[in-house]
Structure formats: C-alpha cells, structure tokens
Amino acid sequence: MENLYNKVMETIKYINSRTTRCPQIGIILGSGLGDIVKNMTNKEIIDYKDIPNFPKSTVEGHQGCLVIGKLHGVEVLAMKGRFHYFEGYSMKEVTYPVFVMKQLGIDTLIITNACGGINTSFEPGNLMIINDFINLMPGNPLIGLNDERFGPRFPDMTEPFKLQLIEKAKVVADKLHVPYKEGVYAGFMGPYYETAAEIRMIGKFGADAVGMSTVPETIVANYLEMNVLGISCITNMATGIQKVKHSHERVVETANRASQLFCIWLEGIIKEL
Ligand code: HPA
C-alpha cells in the first residue's frame, strides 16, 4: 500500500463527509462480540464497502461496518468486522483502520477478540485482560519505509496494553462483579487452529491464550501512540488441551454467550474513561 498517508487522508475526507461526529474511543469487535453496538445510541453506520481504501471483510460472523455512536454519553467508533492476515490482506491492510482511527482523533483503542485458552486455569466463556503479546505471525505492519508523520522507526513496546487501562478494567470488573482472567496473548497466523505441538510450544513461550488477530492492530496503535486495552473471550481451550475438534460455529456461539457480561464490563470501562 503506497502513499499510505494520502490514502488515509482520502478515507478521512470521506468519513468526515458522512458524519460530523468526533469519537474519542475506538473499539475493534471480535467474532461474536458485536452486541455492544445494540446498546449504542445516536448511531451512524458506514459500511466498509463505501469507504475509499478500506479492505472488505470476508469472515463469517463478521459484518463490515463502522458504527459511530454514544455509550454512556461517550462518543465511540466501533469496527464491526476486522481484517485478518489469513484472509490474504497485507499487514498494512489489516491495520489500515487503526491508522484511520488515529487520524480521526481517537487516542484510546479497545481491541477485543475470540481466542483459545492455553492456561489450564481458564475455561471457555472466560474473559481475559491481555497484559502483553507475543507476535508469532510471519511479519508485522511496520515493515518497510517509515513515514515519520505516523510514528517513529523503532517504536517502543514496553507497555503494548496500557497499565492504567488495565487497572481501570480491573476496578470496574470488581465493582460490577465481572469475573476476569489476565494473561499474554500469542498471535498465530491461522487460518488453521494450531496443532497440539504448536500449542505446547506457545505455552512454553509464556502465552496464556492464542488467536489469529489483535497483534498487528496493537503494534500499529502503539506506533501511533494510542493507548490500548485488550480483552479476549476464551471461546475454547487450545488444541491438545481441549479434546474435541474446533469449529468456528462453536467459537462464535461461546463468544455470543459471554457477550452479555462482556458488554456490561466494556460499557462500565468506557463510562470511566
Ligand atoms: N486458536 C486460534 N484462534 C482462535 C482459537 C484458537 O483456539 N479460538 C478462537 N480463535
């Protein structure tokens, strides 16, 4: 994707022609976790297919649109449907919406996903605060010439998930009696669910959960100096830990079941931001 800056500006121009809203918080919604948009008021919806330079979503369970609206009086922009590397998009395409969000004025990004649990104290349906990531994908979105207008050549990754946001999420969870786990998320390329041997390796590397998203977006958001909060829904135990075979339908079904608690928690956090 050449001239990324110009492309992002073109996208911004279009979005600004469609809405006068100025969302402060961005949310990337994972598989089966889209219910929060139902609770948003004063909604404005922009389909990805209408947005210049936006990739189009192909995964079942994902719909492609930006939803701008209010949650507890806070203006948010939710991405219903994200782009995955395994769909064939480049890493720059996968993270394109994050570049757009930053240029729209969004400084806080909440990234959510459905993932497999590696930590054996986890159970399907658990919600997990992501406190760090391991990039096991074959690349990252910052490869190539750097445009200093976006961020530095060598961005810091000391706090990929902002400690202050993690603390806030914990306080809100305790207040609302939302049980949660905490752990490291490993981003695997996909689209196949990992082998049992890969899971044993990833577990030894220090990962508590594994999924096929989130890491590229988190890298770019940090590069752009956005504050990131990551929340995973453990939809299944990873291969070899879980004895039954994986299915995307079950992943979405479990995420849907956890969705009510997830929404209560997320809305509580947003109210406090
Ligand atoms: N592995 C990778 N991605 C996933 C999983 C998993 O077990 N579950 C949901 N997304």
XYZ file of C-alpha atoms and ligand atoms in Angstrom:
283
model
C 0.000 0.000 0.000
C 1.893 3.021 -1.280
C 1.277 6.576 -0.147
C -0.383 5.341 2.977
C -0.645 8.844 4.366
C -2.514 10.158 1.316
C -4.803 7.138 1.319
C -5.654 7.614 4.977
C -6.380 11.299 4.306
C -8.704 10.352 1.464
C -10.517 7.939 3.778
C -10.787 10.605 6.489
C -12.225 13.074 3.990
C -14.942 10.587 3.074
C -15.784 9.717 6.691
C -15.956 13.411 7.567
C -18.335 13.934 4.649
C -20.605 11.254 6.151
C -20.514 12.367 9.783
C -19.691 15.378 11.924
C -19.102 13.225 14.980
C -15.768 13.168 16.800
C -15.422 9.796 18.553
C -12.735 9.611 21.242
C -12.626 5.862 21.714
C -12.247 3.118 19.135
C -13.398 -0.459 19.621
C -12.462 -3.412 17.442
C -15.062 -6.123 17.941
C -14.028 -9.765 17.773
C -16.037 -12.732 16.469
C -19.399 -12.981 18.215
C -18.732 -9.886 20.362
C -20.657 -7.337 18.309
C -23.620 -6.938 20.670
C -22.328 -3.741 22.228
C -23.404 -1.794 19.153
C -27.027 -2.613 20.097
C -26.555 -0.513 23.225
C -25.129 2.467 21.379
C -27.407 5.478 20.873
C -27.453 8.121 18.119
C -25.901 5.601 15.773
C -24.428 6.389 12.407
C -23.334 3.433 10.321
C -20.851 3.480 7.479
C -20.365 0.257 5.505
C -16.763 -0.648 4.787
C -17.676 -1.212 1.162
C -18.486 2.512 0.822
C -15.258 3.757 2.392
C -12.448 4.562 -0.031
C -9.326 2.424 0.529
C -10.949 0.231 3.194
C -10.493 -3.527 2.813
C -13.675 -5.640 2.807
C -14.441 -8.279 5.446
C -14.850 -11.927 4.375
C -15.150 -13.969 7.591
C -18.453 -15.451 8.676
C -19.665 -13.873 11.928
C -18.121 -10.536 10.957
C -20.018 -7.752 9.292
C -18.213 -4.911 7.744
C -19.187 -1.519 9.072
C -18.102 1.344 11.264
C -20.665 2.211 13.907
C -20.329 5.670 15.426
C -22.491 6.296 18.466
C -22.705 7.028 22.151
C -22.182 4.728 25.106
C -22.939 6.436 28.432
C -22.522 9.811 26.763
C -19.097 8.929 25.363
C -18.650 9.089 21.602
C -17.234 5.816 20.341
C -16.428 4.325 16.985
C -16.836 0.563 16.769
C -15.454 -1.602 13.999
C -17.937 -4.370 13.376
C -15.758 -6.782 11.463
C -11.989 -6.728 11.310
C -9.425 -7.777 8.747
C -7.197 -10.783 9.270
C -3.842 -11.611 7.775
C -5.098 -15.117 6.936
C -7.722 -13.634 4.629
C -4.911 -12.601 2.321
C -4.651 -8.950 3.303
C -1.241 -7.428 3.811
C -0.339 -6.382 7.345
C -0.787 -2.733 6.272
C -4.321 -3.546 5.083
C -5.115 -5.466 8.272
C -4.188 -2.404 10.318
C -5.450 0.270 7.945
C -8.489 1.105 10.125
C -6.200 1.804 13.084
C -4.308 4.404 11.034
C -7.698 5.902 10.137
C -8.939 5.939 13.735
C -5.840 7.788 14.911
C -6.248 10.434 12.218
C -9.908 10.804 13.222
C -8.668 11.848 16.666
C -9.064 8.570 18.545
C -6.393 8.063 21.213
C -7.815 5.105 23.107
C -8.374 1.801 21.378
C -10.143 -1.192 22.872
C -9.225 -4.348 20.973
C -11.277 -7.490 21.532
C -11.087 -10.993 20.174
C -12.199 -14.585 20.494
C -9.288 -16.886 21.267
C -8.194 -20.278 22.548
C -7.108 -20.767 26.147
C -3.694 -22.280 26.844
C -3.525 -21.531 30.559
C -5.261 -24.548 32.104
C -6.888 -22.427 34.816
C -9.014 -20.876 32.047
C -12.376 -22.141 30.828
C -14.373 -21.439 27.682
C -16.502 -18.354 28.267
C -13.872 -16.608 30.453
C -12.947 -13.011 29.691
C -9.252 -12.165 29.806
C -7.431 -8.855 30.095
C -4.472 -9.027 27.727
C -1.359 -7.795 29.516
C 1.172 -8.458 26.749
C 1.504 -10.120 23.376
C 3.824 -12.493 21.520
C 3.977 -11.968 17.788
C 4.126 -15.350 16.072
C 2.780 -14.017 12.805
C 5.163 -14.049 9.842
C 5.698 -10.308 9.734
C 4.374 -7.104 11.130
C 2.715 -3.956 9.782
C 5.687 -1.656 10.353
C 7.965 -3.367 7.838
C 9.051 -1.061 5.013
C 9.867 2.618 4.713
C 8.780 4.565 7.747
C 6.607 7.667 7.466
C 7.542 9.848 10.452
C 4.173 11.596 10.200
C 2.693 8.459 11.725
C 5.342 7.384 14.202
C 8.981 6.503 14.879
C 11.110 3.971 13.001
C 11.718 1.968 16.181
C 8.601 2.177 18.327
C 8.661 1.197 21.967
C 6.624 -1.845 23.032
C 7.192 -1.680 26.795
C 3.512 -1.230 27.511
C 1.594 -2.524 24.493
C -1.501 -2.646 26.684
C -1.657 0.474 28.829
C -1.244 -0.329 32.513
C -3.557 2.484 33.508
C -6.320 0.994 31.333
C -5.672 -2.487 32.702
C -6.031 -1.130 36.245
C -9.239 0.654 35.293
C -10.632 -2.513 33.729
C -9.887 -4.432 36.928
C -11.505 -1.840 39.180
C -14.628 -1.773 37.003
C -14.777 -5.592 36.852
C -14.603 -5.817 40.653
C -17.270 -3.126 41.016
C -19.620 -4.850 38.571
C -18.775 -8.382 39.796
C -17.460 -9.425 36.405
C -15.023 -12.317 36.798
C -11.917 -11.972 34.655
C -8.582 -13.586 33.898
C -5.378 -11.919 32.835
C -2.663 -13.120 30.511
C -0.416 -13.000 27.484
C -1.944 -13.314 24.018
C 0.018 -15.011 21.257
C -0.919 -14.052 17.713
C -0.738 -17.000 15.351
C -1.105 -16.627 11.590
C -4.045 -19.012 11.084
C -6.390 -19.836 9.457
C -5.995 -23.353 10.810
C -6.360 -23.893 14.520
C -2.869 -24.652 15.826
C -1.528 -28.185 16.219
C -1.166 -29.653 19.711
C 2.641 -29.448 19.355
C 2.415 -25.763 18.415
C 0.249 -25.125 21.453
C 2.769 -26.868 23.732
C 5.476 -24.649 22.244
C 3.429 -21.451 22.539
C 2.575 -22.343 26.145
C 6.280 -22.766 26.940
C 6.929 -19.387 25.334
C 4.699 -17.876 28.031
C 1.376 -17.448 26.264
C -1.901 -17.882 28.126
C -4.086 -17.605 25.041
C -3.785 -17.850 21.294
C -5.652 -16.225 18.449
C -5.367 -15.025 14.871
C -5.774 -11.272 15.291
C -5.100 -8.374 17.681
C -1.289 -8.354 17.499
C -0.965 -6.347 14.237
C -3.537 -3.773 15.399
C -1.828 -3.469 18.789
C 1.562 -2.906 17.167
C 0.217 -0.121 14.964
C -1.769 1.513 17.757
C 1.393 1.680 19.878
C 3.377 3.011 16.937
C 0.727 5.748 16.610
C 0.977 6.399 20.368
C -2.554 5.277 21.097
C -3.464 3.737 24.450
C -4.633 0.159 24.021
C -6.824 -2.032 26.172
C -7.124 -5.650 25.043
C -9.879 -8.008 26.112
C -10.142 -11.607 24.946
C -13.015 -14.006 25.179
C -11.707 -17.536 25.701
C -14.073 -19.390 23.388
C -12.384 -22.804 23.618
C -9.339 -24.435 25.063
C -6.481 -24.667 22.583
C -5.691 -27.810 20.601
C -4.495 -30.721 22.713
C -5.929 -29.183 25.877
C -9.461 -29.409 24.566
C -10.246 -32.967 23.488
C -12.929 -32.143 20.926
C -12.247 -30.686 17.497
C -12.536 -26.945 16.927
C -15.317 -25.290 14.985
C -15.828 -21.657 14.100
C -19.547 -22.048 14.882
C -18.720 -23.102 18.458
C -16.275 -20.202 18.788
C -18.970 -17.714 17.762
C -21.591 -19.438 19.913
C -19.396 -19.273 23.042
C -18.490 -15.637 22.356
C -22.191 -14.853 21.957
C -22.873 -16.464 25.334
C -20.138 -14.407 27.010
C -21.249 -11.305 25.184
C -23.689 -10.018 27.829
C -21.039 -9.920 30.538
C -18.526 -8.588 28.055
C -20.883 -5.684 27.188
C -21.560 -4.857 30.848
C -17.831 -4.748 31.517
C -16.903 -2.782 28.414
C -19.626 -0.214 28.967
C -18.538 0.160 32.593
C -14.962 0.772 31.463
C -15.986 3.299 28.815
C -18.069 5.194 31.361
C -14.938 5.621 33.466
C -12.620 6.765 30.664
N -6.782 -20.704 18.163
C -6.655 -19.630 17.379
N -7.611 -18.738 17.210
C -8.763 -18.919 17.874
C -8.960 -20.016 18.718
C -7.911 -20.969 18.865
O -8.007 -21.977 19.597
N -10.219 -19.900 19.213
C -10.745 -18.768 18.697
N -9.870 -18.160 17.889
